[in-house]
């Protein structure tokens, strides 16, 4: 609802209301903390704090406040311009299914098929969980790949929530921190040394 309200404000004034912007960023920040703790990353054992403000949690998220936004882009960026990202992210973090025909072959739906739902991110985090379970360490390359997918997801999320006019890049940004670019969405796993062992 805040994005819709902000969309109308941007359409008529070219500005995202600051209070709504701070609230939206806070919600995304909290969502990222929970995702980092749970099955979008399994990046820490530290329970995420309840709150929308920046903390010393090992995962953080921020979006620089834009002074002006395009009044015309507000009508198309969240659905039309973001479609290529939505397609890629559907494979990376969305669900997919596989059906296997079983039963008597009479097209009886009750007797046909077993379905599996998942995503590439889900599979990677599952392998990370197995590695942590048996070795006590999160493989660095796997962690970087998972972080790259999550960074991509949250950049597109901020763009679709009308927080930035800059089109999100098609890249994973693997590594301990995302490269810093002026006026962009940033997320990190915290200070150096807070990533996997």
Coordinates of N, CA and C in Angstrom, one line a residue:
X1 N 0.8 -1.2 0.0 CA 0.0 0.0 0.0 C 0.9 1.3 0.0
X2 N 2.0 1.2 0.7 CA 2.9 2.4 0.7 C 3.5 2.7 -0.6
X3 N 3.8 1.6 -1.4 CA 4.3 1.8 -2.7 C 3.3 2.5 -3.7
X4 N 2.0 2.1 -3.5 CA 1.0 2.7 -4.4 C 0.8 4.1 -4.0
X5 N 0.8 4.4 -2.7 CA 0.7 5.8 -2.3 C 1.9 6.6 -2.8
X6 N 3.1 6.1 -2.6 CA 4.3 6.7 -3.1 C 4.2 6.9 -4.6
X7 N 3.7 6.0 -5.3 CA 3.6 6.1 -6.8 C 2.8 7.3 -7.2
X8 N 1.7 7.5 -6.5 CA 0.8 8.7 -6.8 C 1.6 10.0 -6.5
X9 N 2.3 9.9 -5.4 CA 3.0 11.1 -5.0 C 4.1 11.4 -6.0
X10 N 4.8 10.4 -6.4 CA 5.9 10.6 -7.4 C 5.3 11.1 -8.7
X11 N 4.2 10.5 -9.1 CA 3.5 10.9 -10.4 C 3.2 12.4 -10.4
X12 N 2.7 12.9 -9.3 CA 2.3 14.3 -9.2 C 3.4 15.3 -8.8
X13 N 4.4 14.8 -8.0 CA 5.4 15.8 -7.4 C 6.8 15.4 -7.9
X14 N 7.0 14.2 -8.3 CA 8.4 13.8 -8.7 C 9.2 13.5 -7.5
X15 N 8.6 13.3 -6.3 CA 9.3 13.0 -5.1 C 8.6 11.8 -4.4
X16 N 9.5 11.0 -3.8 CA 9.0 9.9 -2.9 C 8.9 10.5 -1.5
X17 N 7.7 10.5 -0.9 CA 7.6 11.1 0.5 C 8.6 10.4 1.4
X18 N 9.4 11.3 2.1 CA 10.5 10.8 2.9 C 10.1 9.8 4.0
X19 N 9.0 10.0 4.7 CA 8.5 9.1 5.7 C 8.2 7.7 5.1
X20 N 7.5 7.7 4.0 CA 7.1 6.5 3.3 C 8.4 5.8 2.8
X21 N 9.3 6.5 2.3 CA 10.6 6.0 1.8 C 11.3 5.3 2.9
X22 N 11.5 6.0 4.1 CA 12.2 5.4 5.2 C 11.5 4.2 5.7
X23 N 10.2 4.2 5.7 CA 9.5 3.0 6.2 C 9.7 1.8 5.2
X24 N 9.6 2.1 3.9 CA 9.8 1.0 2.9 C 11.2 0.4 3.0
X25 N 12.2 1.3 3.1 CA 13.6 0.8 3.2 C 13.7 0.0 4.5
X26 N 13.1 0.5 5.6 CA 13.2 -0.3 6.8 C 12.5 -1.7 6.7
X27 N 11.4 -1.8 6.0 CA 10.8 -3.1 5.8 C 11.7 -4.0 5.0
X28 N 12.3 -3.4 3.9 CA 13.2 -4.2 3.2 C 14.4 -4.6 4.0
X29 N 14.9 -3.7 4.8 CA 16.1 -4.0 5.7 C 15.7 -5.2 6.6
X30 N 14.6 -5.1 7.3 CA 14.2 -6.2 8.2 C 14.0 -7.5 7.4
X31 N 13.4 -7.4 6.2 CA 13.1 -8.6 5.4 C 14.5 -9.2 5.0
X32 N 15.5 -8.4 4.7 CA 16.8 -8.9 4.3 C 17.5 -9.6 5.6
X33 N 17.3 -9.0 6.7 CA 17.9 -9.6 7.9 C 17.3 -11.0 8.2
X34 N 16.0 -11.1 8.0 CA 15.3 -12.4 8.2 C 15.7 -13.4 7.1
X35 N 15.8 -12.9 5.9 CA 16.2 -13.8 4.8 C 17.6 -14.3 5.0
X36 N 18.5 -13.4 5.5 CA 19.9 -13.8 5.7 C 20.0 -14.8 6.8
X37 N 19.2 -14.7 7.8 CA 19.2 -15.7 8.9 C 18.6 -17.0 8.5
X38 N 17.5 -17.0 7.6 CA 16.8 -18.2 7.3 C 17.2 -18.7 5.9
X39 N 16.3 -19.4 5.2 CA 16.7 -20.1 4.0 C 16.8 -19.4 2.7
X40 N 17.1 -18.1 2.8 CA 17.6 -17.4 1.6 C 19.1 -17.3 1.7
X41 N 19.7 -17.6 2.8 CA 21.2 -17.5 2.9 C 21.7 -18.5 4.0
X42 N 21.1 -18.6 5.1 CA 21.6 -19.3 6.3 C 23.0 -18.7 6.6
X43 N 23.0 -17.3 6.6 CA 24.3 -16.6 6.7 C 24.8 -16.4 8.1
X44 N 23.9 -16.6 9.2 CA 24.4 -16.3 10.5 C 23.5 -17.1 11.5
X45 N 24.0 -17.4 12.7 CA 23.2 -18.0 13.7 C 22.6 -16.9 14.6
X46 N 23.0 -15.7 14.4 CA 22.4 -14.6 15.3 C 21.0 -14.2 14.8
X47 N 20.1 -14.3 15.8 CA 18.7 -14.0 15.5 C 18.5 -12.5 15.1
X48 N 17.8 -12.3 14.0 CA 17.6 -10.9 13.5 C 16.8 -10.1 14.5
X49 N 17.2 -8.8 14.7 CA 16.4 -7.9 15.6 C 15.1 -7.5 14.9
X50 N 14.1 -7.2 15.8 CA 12.9 -6.6 15.3 C 13.1 -5.1 15.3
X51 N 13.0 -4.6 14.1 CA 13.1 -3.1 14.0 C 13.5 -2.8 12.5
X52 N 13.2 -1.6 12.2 CA 13.4 -1.1 10.8 C 14.6 -0.3 10.6
X53 N 15.3 0.1 11.7 CA 16.5 0.9 11.7 C 17.8 0.1 11.5
X54 N 18.8 0.8 11.1 CA 20.1 0.1 11.0 C 20.6 -0.3 12.4
X55 N 21.3 -1.5 12.4 CA 21.8 -2.0 13.6 C 23.2 -2.6 13.3
X56 N 23.8 -3.3 14.3 CA 25.0 -3.9 14.0 C 24.9 -5.4 13.6
X57 N 23.7 -5.7 13.1 CA 23.5 -7.1 12.6 C 24.4 -7.4 11.4
X58 N 24.8 -8.6 11.3 CA 25.8 -9.0 10.2 C 25.3 -8.7 8.8
X59 N 24.1 -8.6 8.6 CA 23.6 -8.3 7.2 C 22.8 -6.9 7.3
X60 N 23.1 -6.1 6.3 CA 22.4 -4.8 6.3 C 21.9 -4.4 4.9
X61 N 21.1 -3.4 4.8 CA 20.5 -3.0 3.6 C 20.2 -1.5 3.6
X62 N 20.5 -0.8 2.5 CA 20.2 0.6 2.5 C 19.9 1.0 1.1
X63 N 19.1 2.1 1.0 CA 18.9 2.7 -0.3 C 19.0 4.2 -0.1
X64 N 19.8 4.8 -0.9 CA 20.0 6.3 -0.8 C 18.8 7.0 -1.2
X65 N 18.3 7.9 -0.4 CA 17.1 8.7 -0.8 C 17.3 9.5 -2.0
X66 N 16.4 9.4 -3.0 CA 16.5 10.2 -4.2 C 15.8 11.5 -4.0
X67 N 16.5 12.6 -4.4 CA 15.8 13.9 -4.3 C 14.7 14.1 -5.3
X68 N 14.9 13.5 -6.5 CA 13.9 13.6 -7.6 C 13.8 12.2 -8.2
X69 N 12.6 11.9 -8.7 CA 12.3 10.7 -9.4 C 11.5 11.0 -10.7
X70 N 11.7 10.2 -11.7 CA 11.0 10.4 -12.9 C 9.5 10.2 -12.8
X71 N 8.7 11.2 -13.1 CA 7.3 11.1 -13.0 C 6.7 10.1 -14.1
X72 N 7.4 10.0 -15.2 CA 6.9 9.1 -16.3 C 7.3 7.6 -16.0
X73 N 8.5 7.4 -15.5 CA 8.9 6.0 -15.2 C 8.1 5.3 -14.2
X74 N 7.5 6.1 -13.3 CA 6.7 5.5 -12.2 C 5.6 4.6 -12.7
X75 N 5.1 4.9 -13.9 CA 4.0 4.2 -14.5 C 4.4 2.9 -15.2
X76 N 5.7 2.7 -15.5 CA 6.1 1.5 -16.2 C 7.3 0.7 -15.6
X77 N 8.0 1.3 -14.7 CA 9.2 0.6 -14.3 C 9.0 -0.6 -13.4
X78 N 7.9 -0.5 -12.6 CA 7.7 -1.6 -11.7 C 7.1 -2.9 -12.4
X79 N 6.5 -2.7 -13.5 CA 6.0 -3.9 -14.2 C 6.6 -4.1 -15.6
X80 N 6.6 -3.2 -16.5 CA 7.1 -3.4 -17.8 C 8.6 -3.5 -17.9
X81 N 9.3 -2.5 -17.3 CA 10.7 -2.4 -17.4 C 11.4 -3.5 -16.6
X82 N 10.7 -3.9 -15.6 CA 11.3 -5.0 -14.7 C 11.1 -6.4 -15.2
X83 N 10.3 -6.6 -16.2 CA 10.0 -7.9 -16.7 C 11.2 -8.8 -17.0
X84 N 12.3 -8.3 -17.6 CA 13.5 -9.1 -17.8 C 14.1 -9.6 -16.5
X85 N 14.1 -8.8 -15.5 CA 14.6 -9.2 -14.2 C 13.7 -10.2 -13.6
X86 N 12.4 -10.0 -13.7 CA 11.4 -10.9 -13.1 C 11.6 -12.3 -13.7
X87 N 11.9 -12.4 -15.0 CA 12.1 -13.7 -15.7 C 13.3 -14.4 -15.1
X88 N 14.4 -13.7 -15.0 CA 15.7 -14.3 -14.5 C 15.5 -14.7 -13.0
X89 N 14.9 -13.8 -12.2 CA 14.7 -14.1 -10.8 C 13.7 -15.2 -10.6
X90 N 12.7 -15.4 -11.5 CA 11.8 -16.6 -11.4 C 12.6 -17.9 -11.4
X91 N 13.7 -17.9 -12.2 CA 14.5 -19.1 -12.2 C 15.4 -19.2 -11.0
X92 N 16.0 -18.0 -10.6 CA 16.9 -18.0 -9.5 C 16.3 -18.2 -8.1
X93 N 15.2 -17.5 -7.9 CA 14.6 -17.6 -6.5 C 13.1 -18.0 -6.5
X94 N 12.5 -18.1 -7.7 CA 11.1 -18.5 -7.8 C 11.0 -20.0 -7.7
X95 N 9.8 -20.4 -7.7 CA 9.5 -21.9 -7.7 C 9.5 -22.5 -9.1
X96 N 9.8 -23.7 -9.2 CA 9.6 -24.5 -10.4 C 9.0 -25.9 -10.0
X97 N 8.5 -26.6 -10.9 CA 7.9 -27.8 -10.6 C 8.2 -28.9 -11.7
X98 N 8.2 -30.1 -11.3 CA 8.4 -31.2 -12.2 C 7.3 -32.3 -11.9
X99 N 6.7 -32.7 -12.9 CA 5.7 -33.7 -12.8 C 6.1 -35.0 -13.4
X100 N 5.8 -36.1 -12.7 CA 6.2 -37.4 -13.1 C 4.9 -38.2 -13.2
X101 N 4.6 -38.7 -14.4 CA 3.4 -39.5 -14.6 C 3.5 -40.8 -14.0
X102 N 2.5 -41.1 -13.2 CA 2.3 -42.5 -12.6 C 0.9 -42.9 -12.6
X103 N 0.6 -44.0 -12.3 CA -0.9 -44.4 -12.2 C -1.2 -45.3 -13.4
X104 N -2.5 -45.3 -13.7 CA -3.0 -46.2 -14.7 C -3.0 -45.7 -16.1
X105 N -2.6 -44.5 -16.3 CA -2.5 -43.9 -17.7 C -3.9 -43.4 -18.2
X106 N -4.9 -43.4 -17.4 CA -6.2 -43.0 -17.8 C -6.5 -41.5 -17.6
X107 N -5.4 -40.7 -17.5 CA -5.6 -39.3 -17.2 C -6.3 -39.0 -15.9
X108 N -6.1 -39.8 -15.0 CA -6.8 -39.7 -13.7 C -5.9 -38.8 -12.8
X109 N -6.2 -37.5 -12.6 CA -5.3 -36.6 -11.9 C -5.0 -37.1 -10.5
X110 N -5.9 -37.8 -9.9 CA -5.6 -38.2 -8.5 C -4.5 -39.3 -8.5
X111 N -4.3 -40.0 -9.6 CA -3.4 -41.1 -9.6 C -2.1 -40.7 -10.3
X112 N -2.0 -39.4 -10.8 CA -0.8 -39.0 -11.6 C 0.0 -38.0 -10.9
X113 N 1.3 -38.2 -11.0 CA 2.3 -37.1 -10.7 C 2.7 -37.0 -9.3
X114 N 4.0 -36.7 -9.2 CA 4.6 -36.2 -8.0 C 5.2 -34.9 -8.3
X115 N 5.1 -33.9 -7.5 CA 5.6 -32.6 -7.8 C 6.6 -32.1 -6.8
X116 N 7.6 -31.5 -7.3 CA 8.7 -30.9 -6.5 C 8.8 -29.4 -6.8
X117 N 8.8 -28.6 -5.8 CA 8.9 -27.2 -5.9 C 10.2 -26.7 -5.3
X118 N 10.9 -25.7 -6.0 CA 12.1 -25.2 -5.5 C 12.6 -24.1 -6.3
X119 N 13.9 -23.8 -6.1 CA 14.5 -22.7 -6.9 C 16.0 -23.0 -6.8
X120 N 16.8 -22.3 -7.7 CA 18.2 -22.5 -7.6 C 18.7 -22.0 -6.3
X121 N 18.2 -20.9 -5.8 CA 18.7 -20.4 -4.5 C 18.4 -21.4 -3.4
X122 N 17.2 -22.0 -3.4 CA 16.9 -23.0 -2.4 C 17.8 -24.2 -2.5
X123 N 18.1 -24.7 -3.7 CA 19.1 -25.8 -3.8 C 20.4 -25.4 -3.3
X124 N 20.9 -24.2 -3.6 CA 22.2 -23.8 -3.1 C 22.3 -23.7 -1.6
X125 N 21.2 -23.1 -1.0 CA 21.2 -23.0 0.4 C 21.1 -24.4 1.1
X126 N 20.4 -25.3 0.5 CA 20.3 -26.7 1.0 C 21.7 -27.3 1.0
X127 N 22.5 -27.2 -0.1 CA 23.8 -27.7 -0.1 C 24.7 -27.0 1.0
X128 N 24.5 -25.7 1.1 CA 25.2 -25.0 2.2 C 24.9 -25.5 3.6
X129 N 23.6 -25.8 3.8 CA 23.2 -26.4 5.1 C 23.9 -27.7 5.4
X130 N 23.9 -28.5 4.3 CA 24.6 -29.9 4.5 C 26.1 -29.7 4.7
X131 N 26.7 -28.8 4.0 CA 28.1 -28.5 4.3 C 28.4 -28.0 5.7
X132 N 27.5 -27.1 6.1 CA 27.7 -26.6 7.5 C 27.5 -27.7 8.5
X133 N 26.5 -28.5 8.3 CA 26.1 -29.6 9.2 C 27.3 -30.6 9.4
X134 N 28.0 -30.9 8.2 CA 29.0 -31.9 8.3 C 30.4 -31.4 8.5
X135 N 30.7 -30.1 8.1 CA 32.0 -29.6 8.2 C 32.1 -28.4 9.2
X136 N 31.0 -27.8 9.5 CA 31.0 -26.7 10.4 C 31.4 -25.4 9.7
X137 N 31.6 -25.4 8.3 CA 31.9 -24.2 7.6 C 31.0 -24.1 6.4
X138 N 30.8 -22.8 6.0 CA 30.0 -22.5 4.8 C 31.0 -22.3 3.7
X139 N 31.0 -23.1 2.6 CA 32.0 -22.9 1.5 C 31.9 -21.5 1.0
X140 N 33.1 -20.8 0.9 CA 33.1 -19.4 0.5 C 32.5 -19.2 -0.9
X141 N 32.8 -20.0 -1.8 CA 32.3 -19.8 -3.2 C 30.8 -19.9 -3.2
X142 N 30.3 -20.8 -2.5 CA 28.8 -21.0 -2.4 C 28.1 -19.8 -1.7
X143 N 28.8 -19.4 -0.6 CA 28.2 -18.2 0.1 C 28.2 -17.0 -0.8
X144 N 29.3 -16.8 -1.6 CA 29.3 -15.6 -2.5 C 28.3 -15.7 -3.6
X145 N 28.0 -16.9 -4.1 CA 27.0 -17.1 -5.1 C 25.6 -16.8 -4.5
X146 N 25.3 -17.3 -3.4 CA 24.1 -17.1 -2.7 C 23.9 -15.6 -2.5
X147 N 24.9 -14.9 -2.0 CA 24.8 -13.5 -1.7 C 24.6 -12.7 -3.0
X148 N 25.2 -13.2 -4.1 CA 25.0 -12.5 -5.4 C 23.6 -12.6 -5.9
X149 N 22.9 -13.7 -5.7 CA 21.5 -13.9 -6.0 C 20.7 -13.0 -5.2
X150 N 20.9 -13.0 -3.9 CA 20.1 -12.2 -2.9 C 20.3 -10.7 -3.2
X151 N 21.5 -10.3 -3.5 CA 21.7 -8.9 -3.9 C 20.9 -8.5 -5.1
X152 N 21.0 -9.3 -6.1 CA 20.2 -9.1 -7.3 C 18.7 -8.9 -7.0
X153 N 18.2 -9.8 -6.2 CA 16.8 -9.8 -5.8 C 16.4 -8.5 -5.1
X154 N 17.2 -8.1 -4.2 CA 16.9 -6.9 -3.4 C 17.1 -5.6 -4.2
X155 N 18.0 -5.6 -5.2 CA 18.1 -4.4 -6.1 C 16.9 -4.3 -6.9
X156 N 16.4 -5.4 -7.4 CA 15.2 -5.4 -8.3 C 14.0 -5.0 -7.4
X157 N 13.9 -5.5 -6.2 CA 12.8 -5.2 -5.3 C 12.8 -3.7 -5.0
X158 N 13.9 -3.1 -4.7 CA 13.9 -1.6 -4.5 C 13.5 -0.9 -5.7
X159 N 13.9 -1.3 -6.9 CA 13.5 -0.7 -8.2 C 12.0 -0.8 -8.4
X160 N 11.5 -2.0 -8.2 CA 10.1 -2.2 -8.4 C 9.2 -1.5 -7.3
X161 N 9.8 -1.2 -6.2 CA 9.1 -0.5 -5.1 C 9.2 1.0 -5.4
X162 N 9.7 1.4 -6.5 CA 9.8 2.8 -7.0 C 10.8 3.7 -6.2
X163 N 11.8 3.0 -5.6 CA 12.8 3.8 -4.7 C 13.9 4.4 -5.5
X164 N 14.2 3.8 -6.7 CA 15.3 4.3 -7.5 C 14.8 4.3 -9.0
X165 N 15.4 5.3 -9.8 CA 15.1 5.3 -11.2 C 16.2 4.5 -12.0
X166 N 17.4 4.3 -11.4 CA 18.5 3.6 -12.1 C 18.1 2.2 -12.3
X167 N 18.2 1.7 -13.6 CA 17.8 0.3 -13.9 C 18.8 -0.6 -13.2
X168 N 18.3 -1.7 -12.5 CA 19.2 -2.6 -11.8 C 20.1 -3.3 -12.8
X169 N 21.4 -3.5 -12.5 CA 22.2 -4.2 -13.4 C 22.0 -5.7 -13.4
X170 N 22.2 -6.4 -14.5 CA 22.1 -7.9 -14.6 C 23.5 -8.5 -14.1
X171 N 23.7 -8.6 -12.8 CA 24.9 -9.2 -12.3 C 24.7 -9.7 -10.9
X172 N 25.6 -10.6 -10.5 CA 25.5 -11.2 -9.2 C 26.2 -10.5 -8.1
X173 N 27.3 -9.7 -8.4 CA 28.1 -9.0 -7.4 C 28.5 -10.0 -6.3
X174 N 29.2 -11.0 -6.7 CA 29.7 -12.0 -5.7 C 30.9 -11.4 -4.9
X175 N 31.0 -11.8 -3.7 CA 32.1 -11.3 -2.9 C 31.6 -10.8 -1.5
X176 N 32.5 -10.5 -0.6 CA 32.1 -10.1 0.7 C 31.2 -8.8 0.7
X177 N 31.5 -7.9 -0.2 CA 30.6 -6.7 -0.3 C 30.3 -6.4 -1.8
X178 N 29.2 -5.8 -2.0 CA 28.8 -5.4 -3.3 C 29.7 -4.1 -3.7
X179 N 30.1 -4.0 -5.0 CA 30.9 -2.8 -5.4 C 30.0 -1.6 -5.1
X180 N 30.7 -0.5 -4.7 CA 30.0 0.7 -4.4 C 29.8 1.5 -5.6
X181 N 28.6 1.9 -5.9 CA 28.3 2.8 -7.0 C 27.5 4.0 -6.4
X182 N 27.7 5.2 -7.0 CA 26.9 6.3 -6.4 C 25.4 6.1 -6.7
X183 N 24.7 6.5 -5.7 CA 23.2 6.5 -5.8 C 22.6 5.1 -6.1
X184 N 23.0 4.2 -5.4 CA 22.5 2.8 -5.6 C 21.9 2.2 -4.3
X185 N 21.4 1.0 -4.6 CA 20.9 0.2 -3.5 C 22.1 -0.6 -3.0
X186 N 22.3 -0.7 -1.7 CA 23.5 -1.5 -1.2 C 23.0 -2.5 -0.2
X187 N 23.6 -3.6 -0.2 CA 23.4 -4.6 0.9 C 24.7 -5.2 1.1
X188 N 24.9 -5.7 2.3 CA 26.2 -6.3 2.7 C 25.9 -7.3 3.7
X189 N 27.0 -8.1 4.0 CA 26.9 -9.1 5.0 C 27.6 -8.6 6.3
X190 N 27.9 -7.3 6.3 CA 28.5 -6.7 7.5 C 29.9 -6.5 7.3
X191 N 30.6 -6.1 8.4 CA 32.0 -5.8 8.3 C 32.8 -7.0 7.9
X192 N 34.0 -6.8 7.4 CA 34.9 -7.9 6.9 C 35.1 -8.8 8.1
X193 N 35.0 -10.1 7.7 CA 35.2 -11.1 8.7 C 33.9 -11.7 9.3
X194 N 32.7 -11.1 9.0 CA 31.5 -11.6 9.5 C 30.8 -12.6 8.6
X195 N 31.4 -12.8 7.4 CA 30.9 -13.8 6.5 C 31.2 -15.2 7.0
X196 N 31.2 -16.2 6.1 CA 31.4 -17.6 6.5 C 32.8 -17.8 6.8
X197 N 33.0 -18.9 7.5 CA 34.4 -19.3 7.9 C 35.2 -19.8 6.8

